[in-house]
Amino acid sequence: MIRIIVYILIVLALGFGFSWLADRPGELQIVWQGQLIEMSLTAAATMIVAIVAVVMIGWWLVRTLWTSPHSMRRYFRARKRDRGYQAISTGLIAAGAGNAALARRMSARARGLVRADQEPLIMVLEAQAALIEGKHDDARRIYEQMVADPETRELGLRGLYVEATRLGAHEAARQYAEKAAEDAPYLPWAAKAALEYRCQTSAWNEAIHLLDQQRVAGVLARAEADRLKAVLLTAKAIDQLDGDPAAARDNAMNALKLAKDLVPASVTAARALLREDNLRKAGSVLETAWKLSPHPDIASLYVRARGGDGAVDRLKRAERLEQVKPNNVYSLLVVAEMALEARDFSKARAKAEAAARMQASERVFLLLADIEDAETGDQARIRYWMAQALKAPRDPSWVADGQVSEKWLPYSPVSGRLDAFEWKIPYAQLSGPVEDGTVISGAAALAELPPLGQGDKPTSSLPARKIDPLPENSEAAAPLSSQPSASTKPMPKGQEPEPFFGGAPDDPGVRDASRSSDEKTRLNLF
């Protein structure tokens, strides 16, 4: 487009110049070697322009002829390079589709058309073809060559890292990831792998430093970087809790500034403050965390913050938590548990039943069973609550990659992923074994609760059978057949029946014929 505009401007300039000369006629006289040459000014200008054009065209022809061999070589070289790039493109597509034969053939063709030191994609294609064919040794050799080239160093390190991970050589994989992270911290895979390895070795300071580099490089978003840094600070505080409570407190409080809803950070900060005898600050931290995200660990630490408190004092602290976060299952449960310890059965039952109506779970029904056992001792009602606990959904736990842990961990022991643990119901334990295939709700369970007093009487799983005395007349007890069998032959009067298996069973209710009459009398008294 620019060339067209320039061409138009040149033509307009020439036309304007000739028009200006035509409006101002004149003659031009030139004396050269004793001869006088006369012509008009317009003709002179036309001759000058024509001479310039001829010179330019001649120069172009001479230059073209002079550079034609180089131009021909460049043309054929470009054509050959294009064919090589086409072979590389076809080979990479074939490698992605899993066609090892075509990928290998295109790799050989590309190497014949393009020099490998000029185009690194040839080595990439050869490595992919080797991996598809299962020649991992050849692939590792190619990746090592790529590491030696600064242009392909990052790609070679990633290939070696993947191969080391596949072989289970975790130390070698860690070294490759560390090298890549040092050279290029903006690489997500290298930074993530190096961060996970540093977490597994509890090198929290190095992990935090690497995380800060990732944030500066723009690998992680601000919110994600703050969350991961809070997790690392919490893990560091947990390790420092026994040896240096002050440092643990500072790290945990810094973690709470980055992630206010991180429960392990709140619990760790409160434990560190309690070890410094700062009960008021610890309570404030736990109350703030409880208001954001209620958790059993927070409640357990809050109600037992003072070691000398009695059951009534712990109940008051539990009621304080309920005021901070009303209408919550965990608030009701902690009050019910502390009321049970304080022997306030009416309050414990009321709070536990309210929790059951709000959200039925194994913990709620087990708590109701404990209340029944401590207050009434009714075995029927206790067994009823235990049965409901078997049917109810399981309580939440710390879960990461399908693994359940009793305590929070900063990374997953399966995949090494940072901040993997979540407080939720395990997938494999969504509900317990249910006999009838249905899960009863809390309100329905309370409605079907057996009345008080049924458990005082002994119960049996089998109904009692009424046994008629043997008649004296054997014919009256004979079966339908005309000839009674030996097994149906009437027992002589006054003779005790023999046990079927040849001996008396281990049941004190069955009398043994060999016992003395005094012993029989003593047993009959019971």
GROMACS .gro file of C-alpha atoms in nm, residues 225-436:
model
  212
  225ALA     CA    1   0.048  -1.664   4.603
  226ASP     CA    2  -0.088  -1.520   4.930
  227ARG     CA    3  -0.272  -1.841   5.009
  228LEU     CA    4   0.032  -2.062   4.943
  229LYS     CA    5   0.258  -1.833   5.144
  230ALA     CA    6   0.013  -1.852   5.434
  231VAL     CA    7   0.026  -2.232   5.415
  232LEU     CA    8   0.407  -2.229   5.419
  233LEU     CA    9   0.417  -1.987   5.712
  234THR     CA   10   0.173  -2.209   5.903
  235ALA     CA   11   0.383  -2.518   5.840
  236LYS     CA   12   0.692  -2.330   5.956
  237ALA     CA   13   0.508  -2.215   6.270
  238ILE     CA   14   0.401  -2.572   6.352
  239ASP     CA   15   0.763  -2.687   6.337
  240GLN     CA   16   0.871  -2.396   6.559
  241LEU     CA   17   0.592  -2.435   6.814
  242ASP     CA   18   0.783  -2.656   7.057
  243GLY     CA   19   1.123  -2.490   7.033
  244ASP     CA   20   1.044  -2.124   6.968
  245PRO     CA   21   0.684  -2.023   7.054
  246ALA     CA   22   0.752  -1.654   6.983
  247ALA     CA   23   0.867  -1.722   6.625
  248ALA     CA   24   0.578  -1.964   6.578
  249ARG     CA   25   0.337  -1.694   6.694
  250ASP     CA   26   0.479  -1.436   6.452
  251ASN     CA   27   0.469  -1.672   6.154
  252ALA     CA   28   0.117  -1.789   6.233
  253MET     CA   29  -0.009  -1.432   6.273
  254ASN     CA   30   0.153  -1.336   5.941
  255ALA     CA   31  -0.021  -1.633   5.783
  256LEU     CA   32  -0.355  -1.511   5.919
  257LYS     CA   33  -0.295  -1.172   5.759
  258LEU     CA   34  -0.266  -1.344   5.420
  259ALA     CA   35  -0.547  -1.601   5.471
  260LYS     CA   36  -0.787  -1.517   5.753
  261ASP     CA   37  -0.990  -1.837   5.712
  262LEU     CA   38  -0.692  -2.075   5.744
  263VAL     CA   39  -0.792  -2.281   6.047
  264PRO     CA   40  -0.449  -2.443   6.115
  265ALA     CA   41  -0.290  -2.097   6.128
  266SER     CA   42  -0.544  -1.981   6.387
  267VAL     CA   43  -0.497  -2.292   6.600
  268THR     CA   44  -0.116  -2.266   6.581
  269ALA     CA   45  -0.118  -1.898   6.670
  270ALA     CA   46  -0.345  -1.964   6.967
  271ARG     CA   47  -0.127  -2.251   7.091
  272ALA     CA   48   0.182  -2.029   7.072
  273LEU     CA   49   0.003  -1.750   7.262
  274LEU     CA   50  -0.113  -1.994   7.528
  275ARG     CA   51   0.244  -2.109   7.581
  276GLU     CA   52   0.330  -1.746   7.641
  277ASP     CA   53   0.040  -1.725   7.894
  278ASN     CA   54  -0.141  -1.473   7.675
  279LEU     CA   55  -0.488  -1.621   7.724
  280ARG     CA   56  -0.682  -1.311   7.624
  281LYS     CA   57  -0.508  -1.275   7.286
  282ALA     CA   58  -0.538  -1.647   7.218
  283GLY     CA   59  -0.911  -1.635   7.289
  284SER     CA   60  -0.952  -1.336   7.059
  285VAL     CA   61  -0.771  -1.518   6.775
  286LEU     CA   62  -0.985  -1.829   6.819
  287GLU     CA   63  -1.310  -1.631   6.838
  288THR     CA   64  -1.225  -1.448   6.518
  289ALA     CA   65  -1.142  -1.774   6.343
  290TRP     CA   66  -1.459  -1.937   6.481
  291LYS     CA   67  -1.671  -1.657   6.343
  292LEU     CA   68  -1.519  -1.699   5.995
  293SER     CA   69  -1.506  -2.081   5.976
  294PRO     CA   70  -1.618  -2.294   6.275
  295HIS     CA   71  -1.404  -2.602   6.321
  296PRO     CA   72  -1.382  -2.871   6.592
  297ASP     CA   73  -1.011  -2.803   6.648
  298ILE     CA   74  -1.087  -2.440   6.731
  299ALA     CA   75  -1.364  -2.538   6.971
  300SER     CA   76  -1.154  -2.802   7.147
  301LEU     CA   77  -0.866  -2.561   7.204
  302TYR     CA   78  -1.093  -2.274   7.311
  303VAL     CA   79  -1.289  -2.458   7.578
  304ARG     CA   80  -0.973  -2.616   7.723
  305ALA     CA   81  -0.753  -2.309   7.702
  306ARG     CA   82  -0.720  -2.285   8.080
  307GLY     CA   83  -0.587  -2.603   8.233
  308GLY     CA   84  -0.745  -2.548   8.575
  309ASP     CA   85  -1.101  -2.493   8.454
  310GLY     CA   86  -1.374  -2.729   8.566
  311ALA     CA   87  -1.659  -2.871   8.365
  312VAL     CA   88  -1.887  -2.576   8.443
  313ASP     CA   89  -1.623  -2.325   8.331
  314ARG     CA   90  -1.570  -2.516   8.006
  315LEU     CA   91  -1.948  -2.512   7.952
  316LYS     CA   92  -1.950  -2.132   7.989
  317ARG     CA   93  -1.671  -2.099   7.733
  318ALA     CA   94  -1.863  -2.326   7.495
  319GLU     CA   95  -2.170  -2.107   7.534
  320ARG     CA   96  -1.952  -1.810   7.448
  321LEU     CA   97  -1.862  -1.979   7.120
  322GLU     CA   98  -2.230  -2.035   7.051
  323GLN     CA   99  -2.292  -1.664   7.098
  324VAL     CA  100  -2.013  -1.583   6.853
  325LYS     CA  101  -2.156  -1.818   6.587
  326PRO     CA  102  -2.522  -1.901   6.657
  327ASN     CA  103  -2.731  -2.150   6.460
  328ASN     CA  104  -2.428  -2.360   6.373
  329VAL     CA  105  -2.389  -2.737   6.409
  330TYR     CA  106  -2.044  -2.721   6.564
  331SER     CA  107  -2.158  -2.453   6.811
  332LEU     CA  108  -2.443  -2.676   6.926
  333LEU     CA  109  -2.221  -2.982   6.947
  334VAL     CA  110  -1.951  -2.820   7.159
  335VAL     CA  111  -2.213  -2.688   7.405
  336ALA     CA  112  -2.376  -3.032   7.421
  337GLU     CA  113  -2.044  -3.205   7.488
  338MET     CA  114  -1.943  -2.962   7.759
  339ALA     CA  115  -2.291  -2.982   7.915
  340LEU     CA  116  -2.254  -3.361   7.927
  341GLU     CA  117  -1.923  -3.326   8.107
  342ALA     CA  118  -2.090  -3.084   8.351
  343ARG     CA  119  -2.376  -3.336   8.405
  344ASP     CA  120  -2.631  -3.088   8.273
  345PHE     CA  121  -2.824  -3.353   8.084
  346SER     CA  122  -3.124  -3.141   7.989
  347LYS     CA  123  -2.908  -2.881   7.814
  348ALA     CA  124  -2.687  -3.147   7.657
  349ARG     CA  125  -2.990  -3.330   7.518
  350ALA     CA  126  -3.153  -3.011   7.390
  351LYS     CA  127  -2.840  -2.894   7.207
  352ALA     CA  128  -2.763  -3.238   7.065
  353GLU     CA  129  -3.118  -3.282   6.936
  354ALA     CA  130  -3.104  -2.935   6.780
  355ALA     CA  131  -2.779  -3.031   6.606
  356ALA     CA  132  -2.939  -3.355   6.485
  357ARG     CA  133  -3.232  -3.165   6.337
  358MET     CA  134  -2.995  -2.925   6.164
  359GLN     CA  135  -2.747  -3.181   6.025
  360ALA     CA  136  -2.752  -3.553   6.103
  361SER     CA  137  -2.407  -3.707   6.135
  362GLU     CA  138  -2.225  -3.988   6.310
  363ARG     CA  139  -2.089  -3.756   6.579
  364VAL     CA  140  -2.435  -3.623   6.668
  365PHE     CA  141  -2.590  -3.966   6.717
  366LEU     CA  142  -2.293  -4.096   6.914
  367LEU     CA  143  -2.323  -3.794   7.141
  368LEU     CA  144  -2.693  -3.870   7.194
  369ALA     CA  145  -2.600  -4.228   7.281
  370ASP     CA  146  -2.349  -4.100   7.538
  371ILE     CA  147  -2.616  -3.875   7.688
  372GLU     CA  148  -2.859  -4.166   7.717
  373ASP     CA  149  -2.592  -4.382   7.875
  374ALA     CA  150  -2.500  -4.116   8.132
  375GLU     CA  151  -2.852  -3.999   8.213
  376THR     CA  152  -3.093  -4.291   8.182
  377GLY     CA  153  -2.889  -4.599   8.103
  378ASP     CA  154  -3.176  -4.720   7.883
  379GLN     CA  155  -3.011  -4.985   7.663
  380ALA     CA  156  -3.286  -4.976   7.402
  381ARG     CA  157  -3.242  -4.604   7.341
  382ILE     CA  158  -2.862  -4.638   7.347
  383ARG     CA  159  -2.874  -4.914   7.086
  384TYR     CA  160  -3.113  -4.706   6.881
  385TRP     CA  161  -2.873  -4.408   6.869
  386MET     CA  162  -2.582  -4.638   6.791
  387ALA     CA  163  -2.777  -4.784   6.500
  388GLN     CA  164  -2.853  -4.435   6.371
  389ALA     CA  165  -2.483  -4.351   6.394
  390LEU     CA  166  -2.407  -4.645   6.165
  391LYS     CA  167  -2.659  -4.516   5.911
  392ALA     CA  168  -2.565  -4.147   5.932
  393PRO     CA  169  -2.311  -3.974   5.705
  394ARG     CA  170  -1.957  -3.972   5.837
  395ASP     CA  171  -1.804  -3.664   5.994
  396PRO     CA  172  -1.573  -3.439   5.789
  397SER     CA  173  -1.199  -3.496   5.803
  398TRP     CA  174  -0.882  -3.358   5.647
  399VAL     CA  175  -0.880  -3.512   5.298
  400ALA     CA  176  -0.627  -3.476   5.014
  401ASP     CA  177  -0.613  -3.690   4.699
  402GLY     CA  178  -0.844  -3.948   4.858
  403GLN     CA  179  -0.624  -3.984   5.168
  404VAL     CA  180  -0.770  -3.908   5.512
  405SER     CA  181  -0.549  -3.756   5.781
  406GLU     CA  182  -0.620  -3.696   6.148
  407LYS     CA  183  -0.433  -3.365   6.135
  408TRP     CA  184  -0.374  -3.096   5.876
  409LEU     CA  185  -0.064  -3.119   5.657
  410PRO     CA  186   0.074  -2.844   5.430
  411TYR     CA  187   0.108  -3.075   5.128
  412SER     CA  188  -0.037  -3.399   5.001
  413PRO     CA  189   0.171  -3.709   5.077
  414VAL     CA  190   0.042  -3.867   4.754
  415SER     CA  191   0.100  -3.601   4.489
  416GLY     CA  192   0.308  -3.349   4.684
  417ARG     CA  193   0.062  -3.073   4.594
  418LEU     CA  194   0.076  -2.775   4.827
  419ASP     CA  195  -0.241  -2.676   5.016
  420ALA     CA  196  -0.415  -2.996   4.913
  421PHE     CA  197  -0.596  -3.086   5.238
  422GLU     CA  198  -0.959  -2.985   5.268
  423TRP     CA  199  -1.205  -3.024   5.554
  424LYS     CA  200  -1.480  -3.236   5.401
  425ILE     CA  201  -1.647  -3.576   5.412
  426PRO     CA  202  -1.420  -3.848   5.266
  427TYR     CA  203  -1.537  -3.983   4.933
  428ALA     CA  204  -1.521  -4.346   5.045
  429GLN     CA  205  -1.713  -4.272   5.366
  430LEU     CA  206  -2.007  -4.065   5.254
  431SER     CA  207  -2.239  -4.291   5.453
  432GLY     CA  208  -2.215  -4.594   5.671
  433PRO     CA  209  -2.347  -4.944   5.605
  434VAL     CA  210  -2.724  -4.918   5.598
  435GLU     CA  211  -2.933  -5.232   5.638
  436ASP     CA  212  -3.250  -5.113   5.471
   0.00000   0.00000   0.00000
